[in-house]
Amino acid sequence: MPLFGKISEFQDGQESFLNYEERLVQFFEANEVPDEKLVPVFLSVIGSTAYGVLKNLVAPALPKDKSYADLVKLLKNHYNPKPLTISERFKFNKRNQKEGETVSEYVVELKRLSTHCDFGTFLNDALRDRFVCGPRSETIQKKLLAEEELSFDQAIKISTAMEMAEKDTVSFGGMAAAAVNKVKIKSRPVSTPSEPKPVKTPMKKNGCYRCGGNHRSDSCMHKKSKCYNCGKIGHLANNCRNRQFAKNTNFVEESSDEELTLFVYSNSESKSNHPFKVNFMLDNEDVLFELDTGSSRTLINEHTYRAQLGGNKLRPTNIKLKSYSGQSIDTLGEITVSSEGKLLTAVVVKGNRPNLLGRDWLKQIKLDWKTIFASVNKVDSSDPVETMKQKFSEVFVKNDKPILGFKATIHLKENSKPWFHKARPVPYALKDKVTEELKILEKDGVIERVDNSSWASPLVVVPKADKKSLRLCGDYKVSVNREISEDQYPLPNVDDMFATLAGGKKFTKLDLTQAYAQLELDENSKDLLTINTHLGLYKYNRLAYGVSSAPAIFQSVMDTVLAGLSGVVCRIDDILITAPSDDVHLQRLEEVLRRLPTHNIKLNANKCVFMAKNVVFMGHLVDEEGIHPTDDKVEAVMKAPVPTDVGTLKSYLGLLNYYGSFIPNLSTMLHPLHQLLRKGAKWEWSAECQEAFDRSKDELSGRGYSFTMMNRNL
């Protein structure tokens, strides 16, 4: 008899069979139903109607004679037949933004409609194209069409920002609308007898009853806004008819206290998009904020709260926050702080995102906007980092020349033999992009077309993190990697690297632009890395990704370039700099920036971070207190399911061991799990295994997730 849960009969029309089958699998796992009992239990619980359908589908055989997988597949095909691709694409391409539908809601609908369209790798482009064609606002559409290189994510950000800005204009008093209404029209078109005269709706005496703006209430942006006074939908608290309460209360005007859509955390540090920053004294602590008028609430990150404002009691909050890309932002609660004699409330969010100064504080605190604008619109000559970046600007400018003074050599084993593989087919949707990328690499001198070669590796196409560009490399594991005599140059030890950073206060991380592609190969090594593509053979003139000895080769070059520098460590293409004071930090940074252009080594300005309080380096969050696990990797451990076989157990242990040094006595704790990996051991997930599994998660989350001091200090 089942011990956990209850599974009802399947009722078509009340639930999809896909959902029912997912619940059924969980029911089987919770009750540890053995494989040989899956069919009897399945036929017993699905009900007479579904059983009758199944019996007809398998006739003249009986359902009990079929496997569980076959039975489920039959019912899936019957109740949830695969939609026609052409029909689904028709629905997708006809979908425009509806009246009253927000950008976020429209994005969700487009993603839902694309589920069965089989766009494959073209999905993001299809979503972008439909999104650009479908907005109700012509202003937003024109802005999107004017963008030279537009991704789906960028289109969402731009549209949401413009949507929120339009809403803010109305909520701040409808000043723009009032100015337009003051324009006097000197001439009017004369209506012909066949044209009915337009009926003009008279303006209300006090303007829009929803928000107080000088416009018609039926076109107000706040039709769906929630009142903080009466709780009803359709107007703001400052215009609530319940005057007795409203006139004695100050309200924060926003769409909903349950869910706020914030287009935040995408601020670029480039000169063309400097964030507006301001310092506030909160409870006698100097806290740095970024101004964000798109955020109706002021947000303080977890690190600032614990390090500077921890004396304030954290209260629960029912507010749900979302970024304008649709991702949820975890909250810890609310706090009240004192500034300039006023009590202000802020939402504390997880992680180390920027502190955001929202509209709720802007309405209560006066800012020196003239000074703020002046500081943003010009490069501060007193900023030593900006001065240094300008002084060594050549290091951030890409050119086609390789690193000077070094060449990479691929060493082969004795009696090695060449390997030649034919080109693999490229997916049709990617063929144009691959062709374009090959031409770019050829133009930059990274690859060179050849007519023949004794070596050839098939091409591998890897999408980059931005999901719109590609990285091309050879599948060298089937060719040259078999014959390479591995370079013995060791990669730096993690513990040694972090020990070098001891005493650091701030951190600079420099990222090399396409690191391997900057290092030239010697003549004897170029043919070894030839790739076979749909356009023919290309040999590499620069070091390529996928070569097993490439990390060691490049590491030896960078160690030579940066030799003798204190407080500087490098892991292949990432350089980390720190110092006990700002002056020493700047001296070390200047020395690094002086050495790099000497060898024509180029940096990616968009990925460099200068003199930050913390940075992510080699998968760890590094600050002056020590090193910490990063939120995303801890979250991956927390969400890892219970292992069901040796393969999934090895995956979990590999993920956990990345942060193994943060957990004392880890080997002892995981002993029951390691026993399952012994050769010949029978797989049996015991209570001891479950206890070790749960405890390992608890230990990691309790030690690394809240930016607390680690046992491993810098």
XYZ file of C-alpha atoms in Angstrom, residues 114-456:
343
model
C 7.017 29.523 -29.331
C 7.077 26.252 -27.345
C 5.947 24.044 -30.250
C 7.316 26.130 -33.134
C 10.555 24.126 -33.440
C 12.671 27.236 -33.974
C 15.752 25.478 -32.600
C 18.818 27.727 -32.544
C 16.789 30.438 -34.323
C 14.493 30.825 -31.267
C 15.962 34.072 -29.887
C 15.977 35.709 -33.318
C 12.371 34.636 -33.928
C 11.284 36.016 -30.546
C 13.127 39.273 -31.228
C 11.595 39.700 -34.691
C 8.050 39.015 -33.489
C 8.579 41.272 -30.468
C 9.745 44.165 -32.668
C 6.767 43.719 -35.020
C 4.118 43.505 -32.308
C 4.288 46.399 -29.774
C 1.300 48.716 -29.480
C 3.503 51.774 -28.993
C 4.867 53.215 -32.241
C 7.481 55.121 -30.214
C 8.882 51.887 -28.788
C 8.779 50.200 -32.172
C 10.688 53.053 -33.846
C 13.321 52.920 -31.106
C 13.779 49.162 -31.583
C 14.007 49.480 -35.361
C 16.697 52.151 -34.988
C 19.008 49.804 -33.044
C 21.834 48.518 -35.251
C 22.488 45.270 -33.369
C 19.482 44.227 -31.332
C 19.105 41.019 -29.343
C 15.877 39.762 -27.789
C 17.081 40.621 -24.262
C 18.072 44.137 -25.346
C 14.683 44.645 -26.995
C 12.945 43.688 -23.732
C 15.146 46.053 -21.698
C 14.602 49.007 -24.021
C 10.846 48.442 -24.260
C 10.364 47.977 -20.520
C 12.446 51.053 -19.759
C 10.391 53.182 -22.155
C 7.146 51.725 -20.810
C 8.109 52.512 -17.209
C 9.371 55.973 -18.159
C 6.010 56.693 -19.797
C 4.204 55.528 -16.677
C 6.506 57.608 -14.436
C 5.737 60.719 -16.471
C 2.057 60.316 -15.650
C 2.579 59.426 -11.984
C 4.760 62.499 -11.403
C 1.811 64.764 -12.102
C 1.184 64.554 -15.834
C 3.351 67.623 -16.457
C 4.111 66.694 -20.050
C 0.456 66.147 -20.827
C -0.460 69.483 -19.223
C 2.064 71.311 -21.382
C 0.613 69.800 -24.537
C -2.902 70.761 -23.570
C -1.876 74.416 -23.307
C -1.088 74.647 -27.035
C -3.760 76.615 -28.869
C -4.711 75.386 -32.318
C -5.376 78.326 -34.637
C -7.075 76.377 -37.420
C -9.387 73.394 -37.394
C -10.352 71.082 -40.242
C -13.854 71.611 -41.532
C -16.033 68.532 -41.299
C -17.905 67.544 -44.455
C -21.594 66.568 -44.213
C -20.643 62.921 -44.717
C -18.233 62.989 -41.770
C -19.741 62.923 -38.285
C -18.185 65.455 -35.964
C -15.986 63.880 -33.332
C -17.565 63.766 -29.916
C -15.299 65.466 -27.405
C -15.354 64.000 -23.926
C -15.333 66.859 -21.395
C -12.406 66.893 -18.998
C -13.210 66.401 -15.373
C -12.919 69.454 -13.203
C -9.984 68.067 -11.211
C -8.407 66.135 -14.077
C -8.040 62.345 -14.192
C -9.704 60.776 -11.165
C -7.188 57.894 -11.252
C -3.928 59.845 -10.870
C -4.785 63.575 -10.947
C -3.145 64.185 -14.335
C -4.690 66.455 -16.972
C -5.959 63.743 -19.299
C -8.929 61.444 -19.777
C -9.291 58.711 -17.175
C -10.118 56.033 -19.776
C -6.618 56.459 -21.291
C -4.750 56.654 -17.959
C -1.729 54.403 -17.428
C -2.986 53.564 -13.910
C -6.081 51.560 -14.852
C -4.565 48.500 -13.177
C -2.694 50.257 -10.356
C -3.519 49.327 -6.783
C -4.484 51.966 -4.195
C -2.564 51.790 -0.922
C -5.483 53.390 0.907
C -8.530 51.321 0.034
C -6.799 48.409 -1.705
C -8.922 48.689 -4.849
C -7.611 48.568 -8.415
C -7.907 51.539 -10.782
C -6.478 54.603 -9.035
C -3.569 55.857 -6.902
C -3.675 56.489 -3.173
C -3.228 60.275 -3.538
C -6.481 60.382 -5.525
C -8.431 57.958 -3.361
C -12.011 59.056 -2.646
C -11.683 57.920 0.944
C -10.368 61.389 1.899
C -10.637 60.961 5.659
C -7.711 58.511 5.646
C -5.903 59.663 2.548
C -5.392 63.308 3.468
C -3.392 62.419 6.592
C -1.203 59.801 4.933
C 1.813 59.957 2.609
C 1.758 57.248 -0.034
C 4.272 55.745 -2.384
C 2.618 55.578 -5.804
C 3.317 52.379 -7.670
C 1.499 49.723 -9.610
C 1.329 46.997 -6.947
C 2.744 46.158 -3.542
C 2.760 42.498 -4.484
C 5.004 42.614 -7.524
C 7.272 45.380 -8.792
C 8.819 45.212 -12.253
C 12.253 46.814 -12.022
C 14.602 47.356 -14.963
C 17.731 47.354 -12.845
C 21.122 45.681 -12.462
C 22.031 46.229 -16.112
C 24.011 49.417 -15.680
C 27.046 49.597 -17.944
C 30.256 51.040 -16.613
C 31.249 52.358 -20.017
C 31.718 56.078 -20.454
C 28.631 56.292 -22.633
C 26.386 54.948 -19.889
C 27.728 55.985 -16.494
C 25.279 55.352 -13.649
C 24.173 58.278 -11.486
C 25.754 57.688 -8.077
C 25.227 59.428 -4.759
C 26.396 58.856 -1.168
C 23.991 58.908 1.783
C 24.669 58.881 5.510
C 22.414 56.155 6.906
C 22.630 55.632 10.658
C 26.045 57.359 10.571
C 27.270 54.978 7.847
C 28.294 56.266 4.394
C 26.410 54.156 1.812
C 26.794 54.444 -1.983
C 23.621 54.294 -4.132
C 22.845 54.303 -7.845
C 19.867 56.423 -8.846
C 17.090 54.489 -10.578
C 13.829 56.351 -11.186
C 12.458 53.177 -12.738
C 12.511 51.482 -9.335
C 9.575 52.428 -7.137
C 11.388 51.057 -4.078
C 14.841 51.726 -2.664
C 16.927 48.547 -2.542
C 19.909 47.751 -0.305
C 21.991 44.668 -1.027
C 22.665 41.961 1.525
C 26.372 42.729 1.804
C 25.769 46.418 2.636
C 23.084 45.482 5.150
C 25.248 43.015 7.064
C 28.469 45.053 6.884
C 27.049 48.535 7.666
C 23.397 48.409 8.719
C 23.198 45.125 10.594
C 21.957 46.843 13.744
C 18.586 47.465 12.107
C 15.981 44.770 12.592
C 15.007 42.960 9.419
C 11.235 42.735 9.011
C 9.352 40.298 6.743
C 7.972 41.703 3.482
C 5.384 40.444 1.005
C 6.930 42.423 -1.849
C 8.030 40.390 -4.885
C 10.668 41.956 -7.092
C 11.464 41.211 -10.726
C 14.078 42.567 -13.074
C 12.780 43.839 -16.377
C 14.164 40.743 -18.077
C 11.607 38.792 -16.037
C 13.967 37.194 -13.516
C 12.918 37.100 -9.869
C 15.028 38.985 -7.336
C 15.209 37.336 -3.911
C 14.373 39.572 -0.951
C 15.376 39.165 2.703
C 12.941 41.702 4.169
C 12.625 45.421 4.953
C 14.554 47.735 7.266
C 14.046 51.297 8.502
C 17.058 53.627 8.584
C 17.603 57.234 9.598
C 18.937 59.899 7.210
C 18.860 63.684 7.618
C 16.358 63.355 10.433
C 13.947 61.227 8.399
C 13.008 57.594 8.812
C 13.228 55.756 5.492
C 12.242 52.208 4.556
C 14.252 50.060 2.147
C 13.982 46.528 0.801
C 17.005 44.278 1.453
C 17.808 41.961 -1.476
C 20.090 38.954 -1.629
C 23.577 39.148 -3.084
C 25.839 42.078 -3.853
C 23.897 43.957 -6.532
C 24.125 47.758 -6.587
C 22.206 49.673 -3.928
C 19.396 51.441 -5.799
C 17.878 54.772 -4.779
C 14.238 54.516 -5.862
C 11.356 56.945 -6.231
C 10.091 56.435 -2.665
C 13.247 58.064 -1.227
C 13.582 60.621 -4.019
C 10.224 62.105 -2.999
C 11.454 62.665 0.556
C 15.092 63.684 0.051
C 16.339 66.674 -1.937
C 19.338 66.026 -4.169
C 21.800 68.410 -5.762
C 20.924 67.408 -9.323
C 23.231 70.005 -10.869
C 26.250 68.447 -9.198
C 25.116 64.917 -10.017
C 24.630 65.688 -13.719
C 27.973 67.445 -13.879
C 29.770 64.469 -12.342
C 28.187 62.032 -14.802
C 28.513 64.054 -18.000
C 32.263 64.510 -17.760
C 35.154 62.248 -16.940
C 36.428 63.153 -13.513
C 40.060 64.128 -14.016
C 40.617 63.581 -10.300
C 39.633 59.929 -10.653
C 42.994 58.125 -10.801
C 41.470 55.021 -12.414
C 39.947 57.033 -15.280
C 43.204 58.916 -15.697
C 45.129 55.659 -15.858
C 42.662 54.119 -18.338
C 43.142 57.126 -20.601
C 46.921 56.991 -20.191
C 47.000 53.335 -21.282
C 44.039 53.505 -23.663
C 45.967 51.531 -26.304
C 45.626 48.372 -24.226
C 41.824 48.497 -24.668
C 41.941 48.998 -28.465
C 41.854 45.793 -30.485
C 44.237 45.261 -33.397
C 45.133 42.320 -35.613
C 48.728 41.947 -34.416
C 49.606 39.002 -32.114
C 51.390 39.110 -28.771
C 54.967 40.257 -29.221
C 57.951 38.219 -28.023
C 56.197 34.865 -27.693
C 55.024 32.048 -29.964
C 53.141 28.871 -29.073
C 54.624 25.507 -29.960
C 52.624 22.267 -30.042
C 54.914 19.371 -29.038
C 54.010 15.932 -30.388
C 54.916 12.502 -29.101
C 57.558 10.470 -30.849
C 56.280 8.418 -33.789
C 53.019 10.393 -33.869
C 50.811 10.095 -36.952
C 48.546 12.699 -38.574
C 44.756 12.525 -38.292
C 42.434 13.781 -41.010
C 38.662 14.073 -40.434
C 36.057 15.204 -42.923
C 33.862 18.242 -42.270
C 30.731 17.760 -40.205
C 27.422 19.165 -41.462
C 26.509 22.580 -40.035
C 22.850 23.133 -39.017
C 21.103 25.131 -41.715
C 20.037 27.814 -39.216
C 23.682 28.421 -38.232
C 25.350 28.142 -41.641
C 25.258 31.868 -42.440
C 26.585 32.813 -39.003
C 29.370 30.241 -39.206
C 30.338 31.501 -42.657
C 30.419 35.072 -41.392
C 32.514 34.125 -38.347
C 35.019 32.249 -40.524
C 35.416 35.335 -42.727
C 35.995 37.525 -39.660
C 38.644 35.155 -38.292
C 40.315 35.057 -41.698
C 40.261 38.845 -41.963
C 41.791 39.176 -38.476
C 44.568 36.760 -39.419
C 43.520 34.120 -36.888
C 42.946 31.488 -39.598
C 44.146 31.093 -43.163
C 42.628 29.098 -46.040
C 44.746 26.182 -47.322
C 44.250 23.787 -50.240
C 45.451 20.628 -48.519
C 46.755 19.358 -45.204
C 47.714 16.044 -43.648
C 45.944 17.147 -40.446
C 42.287 18.148 -40.225
